[in-house]
Amino acid sequence: MAIQMFEDRGHAAVYQKYRFAPGKELQQTILSYLREKKAIPAELAVDVGCGSGQGTHFLGEHFKKVVGTDISKAQIQEAKDTPCMPNISYLVCPAEELPFEDASVDVLTSFTAAHWFDTERFMREARRVVRPGGCMAISTYTVDMSLRYGDCSQQLTKAFRECWDKILKYSNDRLKYVLDDYKEIFEALPFPDKKRVTDIYDSIPMTVEGVVGYMESASPYQTFKKNDPTAATSLLQETEKRMLETMGVSSRETMMEFWVRHVCVLGCKEC
Ligand SMILES: C[S@@+](CC[C@H](N)C(=O)[O-])C[C@H]1O[C@@H](n2cnc3c(N)ncnc32)[C@H](O)[C@@H]1O
């Protein structure tokens, strides 16, 4: 059954502001695979569970037409309100019922979203819409994250991890798909020609405010905030204070490197 966790307008606005786009390494992993399978250049890419378009934008440079789809009206509204290339459009629809003809999609992607879908129904639908010789690229970032700044990276990561561990206590069961590096999602991918890459590391430049905002945008944090708004708000305030003290700076605009490991499941439909 589809789970709807991103309906709230406030959450969607925080999401749009703080969620980062796929980094260079993840982009290269996907593009190299699509080139190897001769799946690009091509007409149509569909980005399922596109949120406010974080991954959809990079596809715009490689396809004639890109459609981002999401079950959440609030997320799609944020996506539509964000400037993007003219070949990108957005649709509200569930991943399990995609409004595309059989064999009409060249490449179907999903960034940090497939663990929310009904896996069996989504995979059946993906197999229906992807053309023979077309590809799927399903990725997520993992909980392997670290922060780097001068010579205090270790303490900074500790402050981040301690906060993140408290937030993850409010995770939905679906986090299990991420914690097992999308193994189940890989096994369910309905093409015999497939592979899973688990060691994609990206460095994203981020401010202190950005790191705190990223945590705020996470769905477990939003659940925490609904259950105990005072504790949730003060956790982020205290963590920000601790990070600034660790770095020996006063500005939330101070830049650091946010390192994250991605997993990507790639497959090519038989001709
Ligand atoms: C963690 S966000 C990822 C958004 C974006 N792709 C990114 O990379 O940041 C997950 C998205 O999946 C969407 N979603 C969850 N279940 C869905 C479903 N069954 N069908 C379509 N979208 C779904 C949510 O509304 C949310 O926008």
PDB file of C-alpha atoms and ligand atoms in Angstrom:
ATOM      1  CA  MET A   1       0.000   0.000   0.000  1.00  0.00           C
ATOM      2  CA  ALA A   2       1.268   3.503  -0.836  1.00  0.00           C
ATOM      3  CA  ILE A   3       2.422   5.558   2.175  1.00  0.00           C
ATOM      4  CA  GLN A   4       1.849   9.315   2.103  1.00  0.00           C
ATOM      5  CA  MET A   5       4.402  11.099   4.276  1.00  0.00           C
ATOM      6  CA  PHE A   6       5.159  14.279   2.329  1.00  0.00           C
ATOM      7  CA  GLU A   7       1.723  15.902   2.079  1.00  0.00           C
ATOM      8  CA  ASP A   8       2.291  18.792   4.472  1.00  0.00           C
ATOM      9  CA  ARG A   9       2.997  22.167   2.719  1.00  0.00           C
ATOM     10  CA  GLY A  10       5.458  23.236   5.432  1.00  0.00           C
ATOM     11  CA  HIS A  11       7.427  19.991   5.078  1.00  0.00           C
ATOM     12  CA  ALA A  12       7.469  20.334   1.274  1.00  0.00           C
ATOM     13  CA  ALA A  13       8.807  23.922   1.578  1.00  0.00           C
ATOM     14  CA  VAL A  14      11.623  22.820   3.942  1.00  0.00           C
ATOM     15  CA  TYR A  15      12.309  19.920   1.584  1.00  0.00           C
ATOM     16  CA  GLN A  16      12.619  22.196  -1.421  1.00  0.00           C
ATOM     17  CA  LYS A  17      14.930  24.556   0.439  1.00  0.00           C
ATOM     18  CA  TYR A  18      17.340  22.050   1.959  1.00  0.00           C
ATOM     19  CA  ARG A  19      17.377  18.792  -0.038  1.00  0.00           C
ATOM     20  CA  PHE A  20      20.395  18.502  -2.258  1.00  0.00           C
ATOM     21  CA  ALA A  21      20.562  17.281  -5.849  1.00  0.00           C
ATOM     22  CA  PRO A  22      22.399  14.059  -6.774  1.00  0.00           C
ATOM     23  CA  GLY A  23      26.148  14.717  -6.536  1.00  0.00           C
ATOM     24  CA  LYS A  24      28.646  14.328  -9.390  1.00  0.00           C
ATOM     25  CA  GLU A  25      29.629  10.728  -8.543  1.00  0.00           C
ATOM     26  CA  LEU A  26      26.033   9.516  -8.511  1.00  0.00           C
ATOM     27  CA  GLN A  27      25.300  11.388 -11.739  1.00  0.00           C
ATOM     28  CA  GLN A  28      28.380   9.839 -13.389  1.00  0.00           C
ATOM     29  CA  THR A  29      27.449   6.322 -12.227  1.00  0.00           C
ATOM     30  CA  ILE A  30      24.022   6.669 -13.828  1.00  0.00           C
ATOM     31  CA  LEU A  31      25.215   8.391 -17.019  1.00  0.00           C
ATOM     32  CA  SER A  32      28.050   5.859 -17.612  1.00  0.00           C
ATOM     33  CA  TYR A  33      25.566   3.002 -17.299  1.00  0.00           C
ATOM     34  CA  LEU A  34      23.091   4.648 -19.677  1.00  0.00           C
ATOM     35  CA  ARG A  35      25.898   5.269 -22.209  1.00  0.00           C
ATOM     36  CA  GLU A  36      27.130   1.671 -21.884  1.00  0.00           C
ATOM     37  CA  LYS A  37      23.593   0.436 -22.589  1.00  0.00           C
ATOM     38  CA  LYS A  38      23.179   3.012 -25.402  1.00  0.00           C
ATOM     39  CA  ALA A  39      20.088   4.326 -23.612  1.00  0.00           C
ATOM     40  CA  ILE A  40      21.113   7.987 -24.117  1.00  0.00           C
ATOM     41  CA  PRO A  41      20.626  10.284 -25.915  1.00  0.00           C
ATOM     42  CA  ALA A  42      16.898   9.564 -25.793  1.00  0.00           C
ATOM     43  CA  GLU A  43      13.428  11.097 -25.858  1.00  0.00           C
ATOM     44  CA  LEU A  44      11.748  10.533 -22.512  1.00  0.00           C
ATOM     45  CA  ALA A  45      12.930  10.117 -18.917  1.00  0.00           C
ATOM     46  CA  VAL A  46      10.476   9.763 -16.045  1.00  0.00           C
ATOM     47  CA  ASP A  47      11.635  10.556 -12.496  1.00  0.00           C
ATOM     48  CA  VAL A  48       9.313   8.792 -10.047  1.00  0.00           C
ATOM     49  CA  GLY A  49       8.906  10.193  -6.511  1.00  0.00           C
ATOM     50  CA  CYS A  50      10.604  13.354  -7.745  1.00  0.00           C
ATOM     51  CA  GLY A  51       9.801  15.448  -4.651  1.00  0.00           C
ATOM     52  CA  SER A  52      10.494  19.081  -5.536  1.00  0.00           C
ATOM     53  CA  GLY A  53      12.695  18.041  -8.482  1.00  0.00           C
ATOM     54  CA  GLN A  54      16.124  17.492  -6.864  1.00  0.00           C
ATOM     55  CA  GLY A  55      17.072  14.680  -9.286  1.00  0.00           C
ATOM     56  CA  THR A  56      14.758  15.679 -12.119  1.00  0.00           C
ATOM     57  CA  HIS A  57      16.775  18.774 -13.061  1.00  0.00           C
ATOM     58  CA  PHE A  58      19.962  16.925 -13.975  1.00  0.00           C
ATOM     59  CA  LEU A  59      17.991  14.638 -16.315  1.00  0.00           C
ATOM     60  CA  GLY A  60      16.829  17.715 -18.240  1.00  0.00           C
ATOM     61  CA  GLU A  61      20.313  18.051 -19.776  1.00  0.00           C
ATOM     62  CA  HIS A  62      20.290  14.506 -21.207  1.00  0.00           C
ATOM     63  CA  PHE A  63      16.761  13.902 -22.486  1.00  0.00           C
ATOM     64  CA  LYS A  64      14.454  15.677 -24.914  1.00  0.00           C
ATOM     65  CA  LYS A  65      11.623  15.467 -22.406  1.00  0.00           C
ATOM     66  CA  VAL A  66      11.619  14.773 -18.665  1.00  0.00           C
ATOM     67  CA  VAL A  67       8.542  14.180 -16.506  1.00  0.00           C
ATOM     68  CA  GLY A  68       8.822  14.223 -12.715  1.00  0.00           C
ATOM     69  CA  THR A  69       6.023  12.404 -10.894  1.00  0.00           C
ATOM     70  CA  ASP A  70       5.102  12.330  -7.213  1.00  0.00           C
ATOM     71  CA  ILE A  71       2.136  11.248  -5.122  1.00  0.00           C
ATOM     72  CA  SER A  72       2.303  14.468  -3.061  1.00  0.00           C
ATOM     73  CA  LYS A  73       0.519  17.563  -4.416  1.00  0.00           C
ATOM     74  CA  ALA A  74       2.564  19.762  -2.070  1.00  0.00           C
ATOM     75  CA  GLN A  75       5.876  18.400  -3.387  1.00  0.00           C
ATOM     76  CA  ILE A  76       4.775  18.824  -7.021  1.00  0.00           C
ATOM     77  CA  GLN A  77       3.640  22.388  -6.309  1.00  0.00           C
ATOM     78  CA  GLU A  78       7.127  23.164  -4.901  1.00  0.00           C
ATOM     79  CA  ALA A  79       8.681  21.527  -7.993  1.00  0.00           C
ATOM     80  CA  LYS A  80       6.528  23.638 -10.314  1.00  0.00           C
ATOM     81  CA  ASP A  81       7.412  26.813  -8.395  1.00  0.00           C
ATOM     82  CA  THR A  82      11.178  26.143  -8.785  1.00  0.00           C
ATOM     83  CA  PRO A  83      12.807  27.457 -11.984  1.00  0.00           C
ATOM     84  CA  CYS A  84      13.836  24.620 -14.330  1.00  0.00           C
ATOM     85  CA  MET A  85      14.610  23.805 -17.974  1.00  0.00           C
ATOM     86  CA  PRO A  86      11.622  24.101 -20.379  1.00  0.00           C
ATOM     87  CA  ASN A  87      11.742  20.374 -21.287  1.00  0.00           C
ATOM     88  CA  ILE A  88      10.834  19.392 -17.688  1.00  0.00           C
ATOM     89  CA  SER A  89       7.246  18.990 -16.494  1.00  0.00           C
ATOM     90  CA  TYR A  90       5.600  17.523 -13.399  1.00  0.00           C
ATOM     91  CA  LEU A  91       2.610  15.323 -12.615  1.00  0.00           C
ATOM     92  CA  VAL A  92       0.858  14.200  -9.433  1.00  0.00           C
ATOM     93  CA  CYS A  93       0.449  10.404  -9.564  1.00  0.00           C
ATOM     94  CA  PRO A  94       1.367   7.307  -7.565  1.00  0.00           C
ATOM     95  CA  ALA A  95       4.456   5.318  -8.574  1.00  0.00           C
ATOM     96  CA  GLU A  96       2.230   2.269  -8.775  1.00  0.00           C
ATOM     97  CA  GLU A  97      -0.019   3.801 -11.487  1.00  0.00           C
ATOM     98  CA  LEU A  98       2.061   5.728 -13.991  1.00  0.00           C
ATOM     99  CA  PRO A  99       0.068   7.540 -16.709  1.00  0.00           C
ATOM    100  CA  PHE A 100       2.340   6.480 -19.593  1.00  0.00           C
ATOM    101  CA  GLU A 101       1.733   4.142 -22.535  1.00  0.00           C
ATOM    102  CA  ASP A 102       3.254   0.666 -22.586  1.00  0.00           C
ATOM    103  CA  ALA A 103       6.930   0.706 -23.692  1.00  0.00           C
ATOM    104  CA  SER A 104       6.969   4.522 -24.036  1.00  0.00           C
ATOM    105  CA  VAL A 105       9.679   5.499 -21.509  1.00  0.00           C
ATOM    106  CA  ASP A 106      13.405   5.384 -22.382  1.00  0.00           C
ATOM    107  CA  VAL A 107      14.726   5.761 -18.846  1.00  0.00           C
ATOM    108  CA  LEU A 108      12.930   5.594 -15.511  1.00  0.00           C
ATOM    109  CA  THR A 109      14.708   6.975 -12.447  1.00  0.00           C
ATOM    110  CA  SER A 110      13.898   7.340  -8.779  1.00  0.00           C
ATOM    111  CA  PHE A 111      16.084   9.199  -6.271  1.00  0.00           C
ATOM    112  CA  THR A 112      15.697   8.430  -2.558  1.00  0.00           C
ATOM    113  CA  ALA A 113      12.054   7.511  -3.017  1.00  0.00           C
ATOM    114  CA  ALA A 114      11.635   3.843  -4.074  1.00  0.00           C
ATOM    115  CA  HIS A 115      11.635   2.598  -0.459  1.00  0.00           C
ATOM    116  CA  TRP A 116       8.293   4.421  -0.032  1.00  0.00           C
ATOM    117  CA  PHE A 117       6.611   2.616  -2.934  1.00  0.00           C
ATOM    118  CA  ASP A 118       4.683  -0.648  -2.971  1.00  0.00           C
ATOM    119  CA  THR A 119       7.659  -2.505  -4.454  1.00  0.00           C
ATOM    120  CA  GLU A 120       5.780  -5.219  -6.317  1.00  0.00           C
ATOM    121  CA  ARG A 121       3.229  -2.889  -7.934  1.00  0.00           C
ATOM    122  CA  PHE A 122       5.843  -0.248  -8.773  1.00  0.00           C
ATOM    123  CA  MET A 123       8.162  -2.790 -10.422  1.00  0.00           C
ATOM    124  CA  ARG A 124       5.272  -4.219 -12.459  1.00  0.00           C
ATOM    125  CA  GLU A 125       4.357  -0.701 -13.603  1.00  0.00           C
ATOM    126  CA  ALA A 126       7.991   0.168 -14.382  1.00  0.00           C
ATOM    127  CA  ARG A 127       8.350  -2.977 -16.495  1.00  0.00           C
ATOM    128  CA  ARG A 128       5.198  -2.016 -18.398  1.00  0.00           C
ATOM    129  CA  VAL A 129       6.211   1.565 -19.259  1.00  0.00           C
ATOM    130  CA  VAL A 130       9.958   1.114 -19.997  1.00  0.00           C
ATOM    131  CA  ARG A 131      10.650   0.268 -23.647  1.00  0.00           C
ATOM    132  CA  PRO A 132      12.755  -2.755 -24.669  1.00  0.00           C
ATOM    133  CA  GLY A 133      16.412  -1.669 -24.361  1.00  0.00           C
ATOM    134  CA  GLY A 134      15.377   1.101 -21.954  1.00  0.00           C
ATOM    135  CA  CYS A 135      16.842   1.437 -18.456  1.00  0.00           C
ATOM    136  CA  MET A 136      16.005   2.005 -14.803  1.00  0.00           C
ATOM    137  CA  ALA A 137      18.205   3.792 -12.242  1.00  0.00           C
ATOM    138  CA  ILE A 138      16.928   3.628  -8.662  1.00  0.00           C
ATOM    139  CA  SER A 139      19.138   5.268  -6.052  1.00  0.00           C
ATOM    140  CA  THR A 140      19.105   6.379  -2.469  1.00  0.00           C
ATOM    141  CA  TYR A 141      21.482   8.070  -0.144  1.00  0.00           C
ATOM    142  CA  THR A 142      22.333   5.913   2.838  1.00  0.00           C
ATOM    143  CA  VAL A 143      22.723   6.862   6.503  1.00  0.00           C
ATOM    144  CA  ASP A 144      26.540   6.790   5.998  1.00  0.00           C
ATOM    145  CA  MET A 145      27.121  10.520   6.279  1.00  0.00           C
ATOM    146  CA  SER A 146      29.992  12.570   7.656  1.00  0.00           C
ATOM    147  CA  LEU A 147      31.018  16.216   7.910  1.00  0.00           C
ATOM    148  CA  ARG A 148      34.439  17.669   7.098  1.00  0.00           C
ATOM    149  CA  TYR A 149      35.787  21.016   8.275  1.00  0.00           C
ATOM    150  CA  GLY A 150      39.438  21.842   9.013  1.00  0.00           C
ATOM    151  CA  ASP A 151      40.867  19.637  11.750  1.00  0.00           C
ATOM    152  CA  CYS A 152      37.574  19.137  13.651  1.00  0.00           C
ATOM    153  CA  SER A 153      35.842  16.763  11.203  1.00  0.00           C
ATOM    154  CA  GLN A 154      35.678  13.926  13.714  1.00  0.00           C
ATOM    155  CA  GLN A 155      33.989  15.956  16.500  1.00  0.00           C
ATOM    156  CA  LEU A 156      31.723  17.646  13.973  1.00  0.00           C
ATOM    157  CA  THR A 157      30.588  14.291  12.574  1.00  0.00           C
ATOM    158  CA  LYS A 158      30.030  13.069  16.155  1.00  0.00           C
ATOM    159  CA  ALA A 159      27.699  16.030  16.868  1.00  0.00           C
ATOM    160  CA  PHE A 160      25.816  15.385  13.621  1.00  0.00           C
ATOM    161  CA  ARG A 161      25.580  11.601  14.201  1.00  0.00           C
ATOM    162  CA  GLU A 162      24.308  11.950  17.767  1.00  0.00           C
ATOM    163  CA  CYS A 163      21.522  14.228  16.579  1.00  0.00           C
ATOM    164  CA  TRP A 164      20.776  12.063  13.542  1.00  0.00           C
ATOM    165  CA  ASP A 165      20.568   8.890  15.677  1.00  0.00           C
ATOM    166  CA  LYS A 166      17.929  10.573  17.879  1.00  0.00           C
ATOM    167  CA  ILE A 167      15.946  11.585  14.780  1.00  0.00           C
ATOM    168  CA  LEU A 168      16.187   8.108  13.213  1.00  0.00           C
ATOM    169  CA  LYS A 169      14.356   6.653  16.233  1.00  0.00           C
ATOM    170  CA  TYR A 170      11.219   8.120  14.592  1.00  0.00           C
ATOM    171  CA  SER A 171      11.865   6.368  11.266  1.00  0.00           C
ATOM    172  CA  ASN A 172       9.193   4.530   9.376  1.00  0.00           C
ATOM    173  CA  ASP A 173       9.694   0.750   8.883  1.00  0.00           C
ATOM    174  CA  ARG A 174      10.586   1.496   5.268  1.00  0.00           C
ATOM    175  CA  LEU A 175      14.044   2.633   6.389  1.00  0.00           C
ATOM    176  CA  LYS A 176      14.923  -1.084   6.396  1.00  0.00           C
ATOM    177  CA  TYR A 177      15.177  -0.960   2.571  1.00  0.00           C
ATOM    178  CA  VAL A 178      17.798   1.790   2.873  1.00  0.00           C
ATOM    179  CA  LEU A 179      19.645   0.059   5.723  1.00  0.00           C
ATOM    180  CA  ASP A 180      20.071  -3.079   3.582  1.00  0.00           C
ATOM    181  CA  ASP A 181      21.485  -0.976   0.716  1.00  0.00           C
ATOM    182  CA  TYR A 182      18.406  -1.521  -1.522  1.00  0.00           C
ATOM    183  CA  LYS A 183      19.128  -5.295  -1.738  1.00  0.00           C
ATOM    184  CA  GLU A 184      15.396  -6.123  -1.794  1.00  0.00           C
ATOM    185  CA  ILE A 185      14.731  -3.416  -4.360  1.00  0.00           C
ATOM    186  CA  PHE A 186      17.572  -4.813  -6.504  1.00  0.00           C
ATOM    187  CA  GLU A 187      16.130  -8.327  -6.274  1.00  0.00           C
ATOM    188  CA  ALA A 188      12.677  -7.037  -7.259  1.00  0.00           C
ATOM    189  CA  LEU A 189      13.946  -5.101 -10.320  1.00  0.00           C
ATOM    190  CA  PRO A 190      12.252  -6.976 -13.160  1.00  0.00           C
ATOM    191  CA  PHE A 191      15.090  -7.023 -15.733  1.00  0.00           C
ATOM    192  CA  PRO A 192      17.643  -9.892 -15.918  1.00  0.00           C
ATOM    193  CA  ASP A 193      20.448  -7.478 -16.917  1.00  0.00           C
ATOM    194  CA  LYS A 194      20.982  -5.517 -13.674  1.00  0.00           C
ATOM    195  CA  LYS A 195      23.564  -4.463 -11.100  1.00  0.00           C
ATOM    196  CA  ARG A 196      23.773  -2.752  -7.704  1.00  0.00           C
ATOM    197  CA  VAL A 197      26.517  -0.235  -6.881  1.00  0.00           C
ATOM    198  CA  THR A 198      26.919   0.407  -3.146  1.00  0.00           C
ATOM    199  CA  ASP A 199      30.051   2.553  -2.900  1.00  0.00           C
ATOM    200  CA  ILE A 200      29.205   5.890  -4.499  1.00  0.00           C
ATOM    201  CA  TYR A 201      30.594   8.721  -2.346  1.00  0.00           C
ATOM    202  CA  ASP A 202      29.672  12.342  -2.983  1.00  0.00           C
ATOM    203  CA  SER A 203      30.866  15.494  -1.293  1.00  0.00           C
ATOM    204  CA  ILE A 204      28.207  18.208  -1.163  1.00  0.00           C
ATOM    205  CA  PRO A 205      29.279  21.739  -0.136  1.00  0.00           C
ATOM    206  CA  MET A 206      26.906  22.812   2.652  1.00  0.00           C
ATOM    207  CA  THR A 207      26.556  25.563   5.245  1.00  0.00           C
ATOM    208  CA  VAL A 208      25.924  24.838   8.933  1.00  0.00           C
ATOM    209  CA  GLU A 209      22.364  26.048   8.315  1.00  0.00           C
ATOM    210  CA  GLY A 210      22.109  23.636   5.353  1.00  0.00           C
ATOM    211  CA  VAL A 211      23.138  20.619   7.456  1.00  0.00           C
ATOM    212  CA  VAL A 212      20.585  21.498  10.138  1.00  0.00           C
ATOM    213  CA  GLY A 213      17.961  22.163   7.438  1.00  0.00           C
ATOM    214  CA  TYR A 214      18.715  18.780   5.845  1.00  0.00           C
ATOM    215  CA  MET A 215      17.934  17.082   9.185  1.00  0.00           C
ATOM    216  CA  GLU A 216      14.762  19.157   9.505  1.00  0.00           C
ATOM    217  CA  SER A 217      13.642  18.027   6.031  1.00  0.00           C
ATOM    218  CA  ALA A 218      13.898  14.323   6.935  1.00  0.00           C
ATOM    219  CA  SER A 219      10.547  12.578   7.394  1.00  0.00           C
ATOM    220  CA  PRO A 220      11.543  11.035  10.792  1.00  0.00           C
ATOM    221  CA  TYR A 221      12.300  14.561  12.076  1.00  0.00           C
ATOM    222  CA  GLN A 222       8.843  15.688  10.944  1.00  0.00           C
ATOM    223  CA  THR A 223       7.321  12.743  12.861  1.00  0.00           C
ATOM    224  CA  PHE A 224       9.416  13.655  15.940  1.00  0.00           C
ATOM    225  CA  LYS A 225       8.220  17.275  15.648  1.00  0.00           C
ATOM    226  CA  LYS A 226       4.563  16.209  15.496  1.00  0.00           C
ATOM    227  CA  ASN A 227       5.033  14.032  18.622  1.00  0.00           C
ATOM    228  CA  ASP A 228       7.120  16.475  20.661  1.00  0.00           C
ATOM    229  CA  PRO A 229       7.613  19.894  19.021  1.00  0.00           C
ATOM    230  CA  THR A 230       9.616  21.404  21.909  1.00  0.00           C
ATOM    231  CA  ALA A 231      12.122  18.533  22.118  1.00  0.00           C
ATOM    232  CA  ALA A 232      12.479  18.354  18.319  1.00  0.00           C
ATOM    233  CA  THR A 233      13.117  22.094  17.956  1.00  0.00           C
ATOM    234  CA  SER A 234      15.601  22.246  20.821  1.00  0.00           C
ATOM    235  CA  LEU A 235      17.503  19.188  19.491  1.00  0.00           C
ATOM    236  CA  LEU A 236      18.240  21.045  16.251  1.00  0.00           C
ATOM    237  CA  GLN A 237      19.027  24.319  18.052  1.00  0.00           C
ATOM    238  CA  GLU A 238      21.462  22.567  20.425  1.00  0.00           C
ATOM    239  CA  THR A 239      23.097  20.650  17.579  1.00  0.00           C
ATOM    240  CA  GLU A 240      23.613  23.826  15.570  1.00  0.00           C
ATOM    241  CA  LYS A 241      25.170  25.526  18.617  1.00  0.00           C
ATOM    242  CA  ARG A 242      27.443  22.517  19.208  1.00  0.00           C
ATOM    243  CA  MET A 243      28.548  22.448  15.557  1.00  0.00           C
ATOM    244  CA  LEU A 244      29.381  26.177  15.567  1.00  0.00           C
ATOM    245  CA  GLU A 245      31.354  25.829  18.817  1.00  0.00           C
ATOM    246  CA  THR A 246      33.228  22.789  17.463  1.00  0.00           C
ATOM    247  CA  MET A 247      34.156  24.700  14.310  1.00  0.00           C
ATOM    248  CA  GLY A 248      35.092  27.809  16.300  1.00  0.00           C
ATOM    249  CA  VAL A 249      32.874  30.050  14.158  1.00  0.00           C
ATOM    250  CA  SER A 250      29.744  32.127  14.773  1.00  0.00           C
ATOM    251  CA  SER A 251      28.111  32.238  11.342  1.00  0.00           C
ATOM    252  CA  ARG A 252      25.535  29.644  10.228  1.00  0.00           C
ATOM    253  CA  GLU A 253      26.652  30.491   6.692  1.00  0.00           C
ATOM    254  CA  THR A 254      30.066  28.878   7.258  1.00  0.00           C
ATOM    255  CA  MET A 255      30.689  26.235   4.581  1.00  0.00           C
ATOM    256  CA  MET A 256      31.753  22.633   5.205  1.00  0.00           C
ATOM    257  CA  GLU A 257      31.755  19.386   3.216  1.00  0.00           C
ATOM    258  CA  PHE A 258      28.846  16.995   3.692  1.00  0.00           C
ATOM    259  CA  TRP A 259      29.905  13.477   2.624  1.00  0.00           C
ATOM    260  CA  VAL A 260      27.283  10.899   1.787  1.00  0.00           C
ATOM    261  CA  ARG A 261      27.339   7.355   0.414  1.00  0.00           C
ATOM    262  CA  HIS A 262      24.764   6.457  -2.225  1.00  0.00           C
ATOM    263  CA  VAL A 263      23.487   3.124  -3.435  1.00  0.00           C
ATOM    264  CA  CYS A 264      22.242   2.753  -7.007  1.00  0.00           C
ATOM    265  CA  VAL A 265      20.362  -0.121  -8.622  1.00  0.00           C
ATOM    266  CA  LEU A 266      20.627  -0.137 -12.420  1.00  0.00           C
ATOM    267  CA  GLY A 267      18.868  -2.331 -14.958  1.00  0.00           C
ATOM    268  CA  CYS A 268      18.259  -2.616 -18.699  1.00  0.00           C
ATOM    269  CA  LYS A 269      15.096  -4.166 -20.143  1.00  0.00           C
ATOM    270  CA  GLU A 270      15.650  -7.038 -22.584  1.00  0.00           C
ATOM    271  CA  CYS A 271      15.035  -6.232 -26.299  1.00  0.00           C
TER     272      CYS A 271
HETATM  273  C1  LIG B   1      12.613  11.364   0.278  1.00  0.00           C
HETATM  274  S1  LIG B   1      11.607  12.112  -0.977  1.00  0.00           S
HETATM  275  C2  LIG B   1      12.725  12.130  -2.393  1.00  0.00           C
HETATM  276  C3  LIG B   1      12.456  13.262  -3.339  1.00  0.00           C
HETATM  277  C4  LIG B   1      13.484  13.509  -4.421  1.00  0.00           C
HETATM  278  N1  LIG B   1      13.455  12.442  -5.415  1.00  0.00           N
HETATM  279  C5  LIG B   1      14.897  13.673  -3.869  1.00  0.00           C
HETATM  280  O1  LIG B   1      15.825  13.101  -4.444  1.00  0.00           O
HETATM  281  O2  LIG B   1      15.089  14.409  -2.904  1.00  0.00           O
HETATM  282  C6  LIG B   1      10.495  10.832  -1.376  1.00  0.00           C
HETATM  283  C7  LIG B   1       9.382  11.274  -2.312  1.00  0.00           C
HETATM  284  O3  LIG B   1       8.656  10.121  -2.715  1.00  0.00           O
HETATM  285  C8  LIG B   1       7.286  10.481  -2.800  1.00  0.00           C
HETATM  286  N2  LIG B   1       6.471   9.258  -2.702  1.00  0.00           N
HETATM  287  C9  LIG B   1       6.290   8.477  -1.624  1.00  0.00           C
HETATM  288  N3  LIG B   1       5.480   7.449  -1.931  1.00  0.00           N
HETATM  289  C10 LIG B   1       5.141   7.588  -3.239  1.00  0.00           C
HETATM  290  C11 LIG B   1       4.354   6.829  -4.147  1.00  0.00           C
HETATM  291  N4  LIG B   1       3.739   5.728  -3.766  1.00  0.00           N
HETATM  292  N5  LIG B   1       4.247   7.269  -5.416  1.00  0.00           N
HETATM  293  C12 LIG B   1       4.891   8.395  -5.819  1.00  0.00           C
HETATM  294  N6  LIG B   1       5.654   9.150  -5.006  1.00  0.00           N
HETATM  295  C13 LIG B   1       5.793   8.749  -3.737  1.00  0.00           C
HETATM  296  C14 LIG B   1       7.079  11.432  -1.641  1.00  0.00           C
HETATM  297  O4  LIG B   1       5.932  12.236  -1.796  1.00  0.00           O
HETATM  298  C15 LIG B   1       8.393  12.219  -1.663  1.00  0.00           C
HETATM  299  O5  LIG B   1       8.277  13.397  -2.425  1.00  0.00           O
END
